[in-house]
PDB file of C-alpha atoms in Angstrom:
ATOM      1  CA  GLY G   1      19.885  19.222 -21.861  1.00  0.00           C
ATOM      2  CA  ASP G   2      16.625  19.719 -21.567  1.00  0.00           C
ATOM      3  CA  VAL G   3      14.780  16.762 -21.538  1.00  0.00           C
ATOM      4  CA  TYR G   4      11.564  18.048 -22.238  1.00  0.00           C
ATOM      5  CA  SER G   5      12.860  18.843 -25.772  1.00  0.00           C
ATOM      6  CA  LEU G   6      15.519  15.211 -27.000  1.00  0.00           C
ATOM      7  CA  THR G   7      17.412  17.085 -29.782  1.00  0.00           C
ATOM      8  CA  TYR G   8      17.325  12.758 -30.858  1.00  0.00           C
ATOM      9  CA  PRO G   9      15.287  11.619 -33.696  1.00  0.00           C
ATOM     10  CA  SER G  10      12.436  10.123 -32.715  1.00  0.00           C
ATOM     11  CA  ASN G  11      12.482   5.689 -32.383  1.00  0.00           C
ATOM     12  CA  TYR G  12      16.870   6.172 -32.140  1.00  0.00           C
ATOM     13  CA  PHE G  13      17.412   4.206 -28.845  1.00  0.00           C
ATOM     14  CA  ASP G  14      16.882   0.777 -27.941  1.00  0.00           C
ATOM     15  CA  VAL G  15      17.142   2.257 -23.515  1.00  0.00           C
ATOM     16  CA  VAL G  16      16.892   4.721 -22.113  1.00  0.00           C
ATOM     17  CA  THR G  17      18.241   5.300 -17.882  1.00  0.00           C
ATOM     18  CA  SER G  18      17.855   7.997 -15.742  1.00  0.00           C
ATOM     19  CA  PHE G  19      19.194   7.433 -12.913  1.00  0.00           C
ATOM     20  CA  GLY G  20      19.662   9.380  -9.336  1.00  0.00           C
ATOM     21  CA  TYR G  21      17.279  10.638  -6.349  1.00  0.00           C
ATOM     22  CA  ALA G  22      15.708  13.073  -8.885  1.00  0.00           C
ATOM     23  CA  SER G  23      15.402  10.596 -11.782  1.00  0.00           C
ATOM     24  CA  ALA G  24      14.428  13.385 -14.516  1.00  0.00           C
ATOM     25  CA  ALA G  25      12.584  10.541 -16.640  1.00  0.00           C
ATOM     26  CA  THR G  26      10.005  11.328 -13.729  1.00  0.00           C
ATOM     27  CA  TYR G  27       9.863  14.357 -13.862  1.00  0.00           C
ATOM     28  CA  LYS G  28       5.733  14.695 -14.810  1.00  0.00           C
ATOM     29  CA  GLY G  29       5.219  15.179 -18.527  1.00  0.00           C
ATOM     30  CA  VAL G  30       8.301  13.751 -19.389  1.00  0.00           C
ATOM     31  CA  GLN G  31       7.245  10.729 -20.651  1.00  0.00           C
ATOM     32  CA  ALA G  32       5.821  11.379 -23.847  1.00  0.00           C
ATOM     33  CA  GLU G  33       9.313  12.762 -25.263  1.00  0.00           C
ATOM     34  CA  VAL G  34      11.207   9.640 -23.506  1.00  0.00           C
ATOM     35  CA  SER G  35       8.711   7.510 -25.807  1.00  0.00           C
ATOM     36  CA  ARG G  36       9.287   9.011 -28.328  1.00  0.00           C
ATOM     37  CA  VAL G  37      12.843   8.628 -28.985  1.00  0.00           C
ATOM     38  CA  LEU G  38      12.755   5.043 -26.898  1.00  0.00           C
ATOM     39  CA  ARG G  39      12.932   2.165 -30.607  1.00  0.00           C
ATOM     40  CA  PRO G  40      10.034   0.192 -29.974  1.00  0.00           C
ATOM     41  CA  GLY G  41      10.518  -3.359 -28.065  1.00  0.00           C
ATOM     42  CA  GLY G  42      13.105  -0.170 -26.550  1.00  0.00           C
ATOM     43  CA  PHE G  43      13.424   0.096 -22.489  1.00  0.00           C
ATOM     44  CA  LEU G  44      13.390   2.921 -19.904  1.00  0.00           C
ATOM     45  CA  VAL G  45      15.339   2.476 -16.039  1.00  0.00           C
ATOM     46  CA  CYS G  46      14.564   5.270 -14.287  1.00  0.00           C
ATOM     47  CA  TYR G  47      14.795   5.215 -10.015  1.00  0.00           C
ATOM     48  CA  PHE G  48      11.916   6.937  -7.926  1.00  0.00           C
ATOM     49  CA  ILE G  49      11.239   7.196  -4.365  1.00  0.00           C
ATOM     50  CA  ASN G  50       9.498   4.870  -2.451  1.00  0.00           C
ATOM     51  CA  TYR G  51       7.369   6.599  -0.374  1.00  0.00           C
ATOM     52  CA  LEU G  52       6.202   3.767   1.269  1.00  0.00           C
ATOM     53  CA  SER G  53       9.431   2.590   2.512  1.00  0.00           C
ATOM     54  CA  LEU G  54       9.138   3.432   6.429  1.00  0.00           C
ATOM     55  CA  TYR G  55      11.286   5.594   6.446  1.00  0.00           C
ATOM     56  CA  LYS G  56      10.453   8.096   4.479  1.00  0.00           C
ATOM     57  CA  ILE G  57       6.928   7.743   5.953  1.00  0.00           C
ATOM     58  CA  ALA G  58       8.382   8.484   9.089  1.00  0.00           C
ATOM     59  CA  ASN G  59       9.227  11.457   7.810  1.00  0.00           C
ATOM     60  CA  PHE G  60       6.548  12.494   5.339  1.00  0.00           C
ATOM     61  CA  ALA G  61       4.711  14.982   6.434  1.00  0.00           C
ATOM     62  CA  ALA G  62       7.781  16.840   7.152  1.00  0.00           C
ATOM     63  CA  LYS G  63       7.998  16.455   3.252  1.00  0.00           C
ATOM     64  CA  TRP G  64       4.889  17.263   1.898  1.00  0.00           C
ATOM     65  CA  LYS G  65       4.047  20.669   1.967  1.00  0.00           C
ATOM     66  CA  LYS G  66       7.824  20.504  -0.009  1.00  0.00           C
ATOM     67  CA  MET G  67       7.035  18.107  -2.797  1.00  0.00           C
ATOM     68  CA  VAL G  68       2.907  19.684  -3.340  1.00  0.00           C
ATOM     69  CA  ASN G  69       5.093  23.190  -3.967  1.00  0.00           C
ATOM     70  CA  GLU G  70       7.857  20.849  -6.245  1.00  0.00           C
ATOM     71  CA  GLU G  71       4.914  22.850  -9.012  1.00  0.00           C
ATOM     72  CA  GLY G  72       3.537  19.747  -9.359  1.00  0.00           C
ATOM     73  CA  LYS G  73       6.939  17.251 -11.190  1.00  0.00           C
ATOM     74  CA  HIS G  74       4.827  14.650  -8.908  1.00  0.00           C
ATOM     75  CA  TYR G  75       2.150  12.097  -9.733  1.00  0.00           C
ATOM     76  CA  ASN G  76       0.833   9.148  -8.109  1.00  0.00           C
ATOM     77  CA  ASP G  77       4.018   8.104  -8.009  1.00  0.00           C
ATOM     78  CA  ALA G  78       3.707   5.937  -4.077  1.00  0.00           C
ATOM     79  CA  THR G  79       2.642   2.995  -6.104  1.00  0.00           C
ATOM     80  CA  VAL G  80       3.600   0.548  -8.051  1.00  0.00           C
ATOM     81  CA  ARG G  81      -0.175   0.566  -9.896  1.00  0.00           C
ATOM     82  CA  GLY G  82       0.009   5.063 -10.030  1.00  0.00           C
ATOM     83  CA  ILE G  83       3.068   4.603 -11.905  1.00  0.00           C
ATOM     84  CA  SER G  84       1.601   2.298 -14.145  1.00  0.00           C
ATOM     85  CA  LYS G  85      -1.281   3.593 -14.387  1.00  0.00           C
ATOM     86  CA  TYR G  86       0.620   7.721 -15.439  1.00  0.00           C
ATOM     87  CA  PHE G  87       2.892   6.245 -17.266  1.00  0.00           C
ATOM     88  CA  ALA G  88       1.093   3.211 -19.697  1.00  0.00           C
ATOM     89  CA  ARG G  89      -0.626   7.065 -21.421  1.00  0.00           C
ATOM     90  CA  CYS G  90       2.638   7.876 -23.772  1.00  0.00           C
ATOM     91  CA  ASN G  91       3.047   3.777 -24.321  1.00  0.00           C
ATOM     92  CA  LEU G  92       5.111   2.423 -21.431  1.00  0.00           C
ATOM     93  CA  HIS G  93       4.754  -0.425 -19.720  1.00  0.00           C
ATOM     94  CA  PHE G  94       6.088  -1.345 -16.975  1.00  0.00           C
ATOM     95  CA  ILE G  95       7.045  -4.449 -16.638  1.00  0.00           C
ATOM     96  CA  SER G  96       9.596  -4.669 -13.626  1.00  0.00           C
ATOM     97  CA  GLN G  97      10.759  -3.267 -10.262  1.00  0.00           C
ATOM     98  CA  LYS G  98      13.826  -3.603  -7.458  1.00  0.00           C
ATOM     99  CA  LEU G  99      13.170  -1.788  -4.056  1.00  0.00           C
ATOM    100  CA  PHE G 100      16.547  -0.962  -2.938  1.00  0.00           C
ATOM    101  CA  ASN G 101      18.658   1.160  -0.090  1.00  0.00           C
ATOM    102  CA  THR G 102      17.038  -0.162   2.805  1.00  0.00           C
ATOM    103  CA  TYR G 103      20.014   0.534   4.829  1.00  0.00           C
ATOM    104  CA  PRO G 104      19.011   2.159   8.620  1.00  0.00           C
ATOM    105  CA  PRO G 105      19.153   6.608   8.288  1.00  0.00           C
ATOM    106  CA  VAL G 106      21.721   6.623  10.047  1.00  0.00           C
ATOM    107  CA  ASN G 107      25.336   8.734  10.149  1.00  0.00           C
ATOM    108  CA  PHE G 108      27.208   6.556  12.382  1.00  0.00           C
ATOM    109  CA  LEU G 109      27.670   3.324  11.301  1.00  0.00           C
ATOM    110  CA  PRO G 110      30.926   2.672   9.061  1.00  0.00           C
ATOM    111  CA  THR G 111      29.758   2.397   5.280  1.00  0.00           C
ATOM    112  CA  GLU G 112      30.876  -0.794   6.094  1.00  0.00           C
ATOM    113  CA  ALA G 113      27.958  -2.042   8.591  1.00  0.00           C
ATOM    114  CA  LEU G 114      25.556  -0.295   6.197  1.00  0.00           C
ATOM    115  CA  VAL G 115      26.583  -1.993   3.229  1.00  0.00           C
ATOM    116  CA  LEU G 116      26.194  -5.527   5.123  1.00  0.00           C
ATOM    117  CA  PHE G 117      22.640  -4.669   6.621  1.00  0.00           C
ATOM    118  CA  ASP G 118      21.556  -3.804   3.199  1.00  0.00           C
ATOM    119  CA  LYS G 119      22.675  -7.226   1.563  1.00  0.00           C
ATOM    120  CA  THR G 120      21.057  -9.364   4.545  1.00  0.00           C
ATOM    121  CA  MET G 121      18.050  -7.727   6.817  1.00  0.00           C
ATOM    122  CA  GLY G 122      17.763  -5.273   3.626  1.00  0.00           C
ATOM    123  CA  ARG G 123      16.680  -8.421   2.037  1.00  0.00           C
ATOM    124  CA  VAL G 124      14.098  -9.678   3.669  1.00  0.00           C
ATOM    125  CA  SER G 125      12.403  -6.484   4.074  1.00  0.00           C
ATOM    126  CA  SER G 126      13.476  -4.819   0.915  1.00  0.00           C
ATOM    127  CA  ARG G 127       9.640  -3.530   0.567  1.00  0.00           C
ATOM    128  CA  VAL G 128       8.651  -1.618   3.736  1.00  0.00           C
ATOM    129  CA  LEU G 129      11.711  -0.459   4.236  1.00  0.00           C
ATOM    130  CA  GLY G 130      13.640   0.300   0.456  1.00  0.00           C
ATOM    131  CA  ARG G 131      13.983   3.992   0.108  1.00  0.00           C
ATOM    132  CA  VAL G 132      14.557   3.527  -3.936  1.00  0.00           C
ATOM    133  CA  ARG G 133      12.265   1.890  -6.610  1.00  0.00           C
ATOM    134  CA  LEU G 134      13.863   0.699 -10.026  1.00  0.00           C
ATOM    135  CA  VAL G 135      11.418   0.302 -12.727  1.00  0.00           C
ATOM    136  CA  CYS G 136      11.748  -1.050 -16.406  1.00  0.00           C
ATOM    137  CA  PHE G 137       9.228   0.315 -18.545  1.00  0.00           C
ATOM    138  CA  GLN G 138       9.241  -1.385 -22.156  1.00  0.00           C
ATOM    139  CA  LYS G 139       7.418   0.902 -25.168  1.00  0.00           C
ATOM    140  CA  ASN G 140       4.811  -1.799 -27.216  1.00  0.00           C
TER     141      ASN G 140
END
């Protein structure tokens, strides 16, 4: 469906989830529609790219032009403060976040090694290595 025009009645869902690297609920201008279909007290759980990850900062210059040219679908989603402020405009209030996907960006290690890194070193260094933010909001 069209995330900008959901076919559900108002106050229909207790929980809305939006996952994936290009999480639809994070597109600029969608939050009012997501808020409309959420019941008061309902939750939105969605992914954001963590642009403050060391892995992302290393590639930031190369990706900046692409981000800017994507017709303004992004806003200040680099920090929790920027995300919280933008979503609060639509009555969606920040509850918490979890950073993950911390394993090194290499293609020569087996999957098991990457998972082990994520579960050990990645947990203690998720603030600086986590490429993805899983964020929870609640509708008032």
